[in-house]
Amino acid sequence: MPFIYQRTVRFSDTDAAGVVYFANVLTLCHEAYEASLAATGIDLRAFFSGVDVALPIAHANVDFFRPMFCGDRLVVHLIPKQLQESEFEIAYAVFLEGKLERSVSNAQTRHICIDPGTRKRRSLPLEINQWLEQWATPS
Amino acid sequence: MPFIYQRTVRFSDTDAAGVVYFANVLTLCHEAYEASLAATGIDLRAFFSGVDVALPIAHANVDFFRPMFCGDRLVVHLIPKQLQESEFEIAYAVFLEGKLERSVSNAQTRHICIDPGTRKRRSLPLEINQWLEQWATPS
Amino acid sequence: MPFIYQRTVRFSDTDAAGVVYFANVLTLCHEAYEASLAATGIDLRAFFSGVDVALPIAHANVDFFRPMFCGDRLVVHLIPKQLQESEFEIAYAVFLEGKLERSVSNAQTRHICIDPGTRKRRSLPLEINQWLEQWATPS
Amino acid sequence: MPFIYQRTVRFSDTDAAGVVYFANVLTLCHEAYEASLAATGIDLRAFFSGVDVALPIAHANVDFFRPMFCGDRLVVHLIPKQLQESEFEIAYAVFLEGKLERSVSNAQTRHICIDPGTRKRRSLPLEINQWLEQWATPS
């Protein structure tokens, strides 16, 4: 079961070509990630301050199939997957509300768990394991 | 009766001081404005493309009373007010959810109605008059 | 003598109305502030992390006289002014390059110096006094 | 010979983890693309309005090797490459100034040339062919 996030395209998301600026689609996916963490009960302020553990993004990619316009109601499907003891990736599919047969954009982010002091890899924290269990689709 | 908009602070709203970047508070207020227009039935894509009529912001101001953090649940109260046949302003008060006795930020934007071709002032379009009627507080 | 900052309008600054999104003009002014601090020899990374002292913005206002388009070459004039032992404001005027007789936008930000731990007011740090001396216009 | 773009990391680029927000690295790369177009004499305002021809991004990917901090002076190397009559890609390498032996981030964007009316593919416009000739490295 993917995590589902709904979001209306806002004026500040758009650019002078009249559609969502390409990099903002990744921002929108990251919002879905944040919402999924909150849905698992994770405190976002502490989590993203990166004091105890940090989960920087090591890679992101995104494909754009159709333009998105101000006011468009989007639905993001998010599925995380653990890759290593210290690493997970998230797959995102962005749909127009009511048109779930074809995504307007797909994206992926890969996250590495590190100790913020040493910047060395460490195993994922307990709360991320719980989040993975909750939202990862069994293969 | 003000229009009420709810919004969680996201990671992309913040800066390296750990709180919402100051200019993003105005973006957040503009989101409330967009949501209020949509609530009156206005089509955002057509409205903001500015083909028939444009309503550029001529002035904005914002006061910051307390910092806002990633994950904070905000409530924006929005009250518009017509100033002239071709001009209105919007007052915004941003609150932390559950703490409506004191706002964390107040802002105002002033909008001028122009013909996009000539850039001369013209009277507000019908749909904006309806929006004003719906959300302006009687004085 | 004001501090002078040059900057080309970028695609990401614009919105679907084809011009710079209003709140991004304040971001552009803040960039000029950062460049002026660096010109005084202030280390931006340490300064904005707010560990020793923080200078949050308490108020901002901005007036828009003409739209700015992608590719426009802008010149920002910045003049700071101390208001109190713990407070200063900055006036910004944004011009199109080569058209310095009339600004396209004017803005102001007011900054309060606080101790980040207690969030109480404290006097401005030495490096800000030096910055004020360097860029404030004698009245 | 790549096109070279210099840019200082600004406070608005950062997030509450104290470093550049991941999606903003793509924005920074797009700025380098805009600067390279301007260096070929292309008018950015007309180009990005997409009236005659549009070049939307169909794919982007980005790898992050090291965090970037407010005030960091970055150098972006940009190399475009034509893939088809209607398609090109751009490779970006982001360096810290003075440390060109190892990039802090690499990215790629792929652009499709379309007719904005029909949204069908068409051949690249003359000015983009000139830009490709100027900045593409001979293989």
GROMACS .gro file of C-alpha atoms in nm, chain D:
model
  139
  418MET     CA    1   3.520   2.342  -2.382
  419PRO     CA    2   3.243   2.348  -2.122
  420PHE     CA    3   3.050   2.659  -2.035
  421ILE     CA    4   3.151   2.778  -1.689
  422TYR     CA    5   2.912   2.943  -1.444
  423GLN     CA    6   3.000   3.084  -1.104
  424ARG     CA    7   2.754   3.123  -0.822
  425THR     CA    8   2.766   3.179  -0.446
  426VAL     CA    9   2.533   2.965  -0.232
  427ARG     CA   10   2.271   3.188  -0.079
  428PHE     CA   11   2.074   3.159   0.241
  429SER     CA   12   1.752   3.094   0.049
  430ASP     CA   13   1.916   2.790  -0.114
  431THR     CA   14   1.962   2.622   0.225
  432ASP     CA   15   1.730   2.422   0.449
  433ALA     CA   16   1.706   2.346   0.820
  434ALA     CA   17   1.976   2.078   0.788
  435GLY     CA   18   2.213   2.371   0.725
  436VAL     CA   19   2.298   2.284   0.364
  437VAL     CA   20   2.162   2.342   0.014
  438TYR     CA   21   1.817   2.184  -0.027
  439PHE     CA   22   1.855   1.897  -0.272
  440ALA     CA   23   1.616   2.021  -0.543
  441ASN     CA   24   1.787   2.361  -0.546
  442VAL     CA   25   2.099   2.199  -0.694
  443LEU     CA   26   1.894   2.138  -1.010
  444THR     CA   27   1.777   2.501  -1.002
  445LEU     CA   28   2.141   2.608  -0.982
  446CYS     CA   29   2.221   2.388  -1.283
  447HIS     CA   30   1.931   2.543  -1.475
  448GLU     CA   31   2.077   2.887  -1.397
  449ALA     CA   32   2.401   2.771  -1.561
  450TYR     CA   33   2.196   2.662  -1.866
  451GLU     CA   34   2.032   3.006  -1.882
  452ALA     CA   35   2.370   3.179  -1.855
  453SER     CA   36   2.507   2.960  -2.137
  454LEU     CA   37   2.211   3.052  -2.360
  455ALA     CA   38   2.265   3.422  -2.287
  456ALA     CA   39   2.636   3.379  -2.368
  457THR     CA   40   2.531   3.255  -2.714
  458GLY     CA   41   2.320   3.569  -2.757
  459ILE     CA   42   1.981   3.407  -2.698
  460ASP     CA   43   1.712   3.637  -2.555
  461LEU     CA   44   1.603   3.459  -2.237
  462ARG     CA   45   1.265   3.629  -2.198
  463ALA     CA   46   1.148   3.530  -2.546
  464PHE     CA   47   1.312   3.189  -2.529
  465PHE     CA   48   1.151   3.081  -2.200
  466SER     CA   49   0.808   3.223  -2.277
  467GLY     CA   50   0.777   2.929  -2.517
  468VAL     CA   51   0.563   3.108  -2.772
  469ASP     CA   52   0.733   2.987  -3.092
  470VAL     CA   53   0.902   2.676  -2.970
  471ALA     CA   54   0.925   2.508  -2.630
  472LEU     CA   55   1.204   2.294  -2.488
  473PRO     CA   56   1.056   2.130  -2.178
  474ILE     CA   57   1.271   1.908  -1.962
  475ALA     CA   58   1.169   1.543  -1.998
  476HIS     CA   59   1.416   1.398  -1.749
  477ALA     CA   60   1.655   1.514  -1.481
  478ASN     CA   61   1.890   1.330  -1.248
  479VAL     CA   62   2.134   1.449  -0.989
  480ASP     CA   63   2.396   1.293  -0.760
  481PHE     CA   64   2.509   1.455  -0.438
  482PHE     CA   65   2.861   1.380  -0.312
  483ARG     CA   66   2.915   1.653  -0.051
  484PRO     CA   67   2.696   1.911   0.121
  485MET     CA   68   2.708   2.276   0.010
  486PHE     CA   69   2.686   2.558   0.264
  487CYS     CA   70   2.569   2.922   0.260
  488GLY     CA   71   2.849   3.135   0.120
  489ASP     CA   72   3.020   2.849  -0.068
  490ARG     CA   73   3.151   2.968  -0.402
  491LEU     CA   74   3.047   2.718  -0.666
  492VAL     CA   75   3.162   2.664  -1.022
  493VAL     CA   76   2.930   2.476  -1.258
  494HIS     CA   77   3.071   2.314  -1.574
  495LEU     CA   78   2.804   2.260  -1.837
  496ILE     CA   79   2.835   2.049  -2.152
  497PRO     CA   80   2.536   2.005  -2.388
  498LYS     CA   81   2.500   1.722  -2.639
  499GLN     CA   82   2.246   1.671  -2.916
  500LEU     CA   83   2.074   1.331  -2.896
  501GLN     CA   84   1.821   1.357  -3.178
  502GLU     CA   85   1.694   1.617  -3.420
  503SER     CA   86   1.444   1.719  -3.150
  504GLU     CA   87   1.635   1.639  -2.833
  505PHE     CA   88   1.948   1.731  -2.639
  506GLU     CA   89   2.089   1.663  -2.296
  507ILE     CA   90   2.310   1.867  -2.070
  508ALA     CA   91   2.570   1.733  -1.827
  509TYR     CA   92   2.656   1.951  -1.526
  510ALA     CA   93   2.937   1.915  -1.276
  511VAL     CA   94   2.926   2.139  -0.968
  512PHE     CA   95   3.257   2.218  -0.796
  513LEU     CA   96   3.369   2.420  -0.499
  514GLU     CA   97   3.585   2.705  -0.628
  515GLY     CA   98   3.950   2.605  -0.615
  516LYS     CA   99   3.867   2.234  -0.579
  517LEU     CA  100   3.814   2.128  -0.939
  518GLU     CA  101   3.961   1.783  -0.887
  519ARG     CA  102   3.636   1.648  -0.743
  520SER     CA  103   3.277   1.765  -0.802
  521VAL     CA  104   3.032   1.807  -0.513
  522SER     CA  105   2.740   1.722  -0.738
  523ASN     CA  106   2.676   1.597  -1.092
  524ALA     CA  107   2.350   1.635  -1.281
  525GLN     CA  108   2.189   1.585  -1.618
  526THR     CA  109   1.879   1.727  -1.786
  527ARG     CA  110   1.720   1.605  -2.111
  528HIS     CA  111   1.521   1.852  -2.318
  529ILE     CA  112   1.265   1.780  -2.592
  530CYS     CA  113   1.186   2.037  -2.858
  531ILE     CA  114   0.814   2.071  -2.922
  532ASP     CA  115   0.569   2.295  -3.097
  533PRO     CA  116   0.387   2.463  -2.806
  534GLY     CA  117   0.053   2.455  -2.987
  535THR     CA  118   0.039   2.089  -3.086
  536ARG     CA  119   0.295   1.967  -2.825
  537LYS     CA  120   0.445   1.749  -3.103
  538ARG     CA  121   0.819   1.711  -3.148
  539ARG     CA  122   0.995   1.938  -3.394
  540SER     CA  123   1.359   1.998  -3.485
  541LEU     CA  124   1.572   2.221  -3.265
  542PRO     CA  125   1.563   2.592  -3.354
  543LEU     CA  126   1.864   2.754  -3.521
  544GLU     CA  127   1.976   2.937  -3.207
  545ILE     CA  128   1.995   2.610  -3.013
  546ASN     CA  129   2.204   2.455  -3.290
  547GLN     CA  130   2.442   2.749  -3.256
  548TRP     CA  131   2.448   2.706  -2.877
  549LEU     CA  132   2.524   2.333  -2.919
  550GLU     CA  133   2.808   2.412  -3.159
  551GLN     CA  134   2.951   2.665  -2.917
  552TRP     CA  135   2.949   2.458  -2.598
  553ALA     CA  136   2.935   2.089  -2.698
  554THR     CA  137   3.268   1.917  -2.657
  555PRO     CA  138   3.373   1.738  -2.977
  556SER     CA  139   3.378   1.364  -2.914
   0.00000   0.00000   0.00000
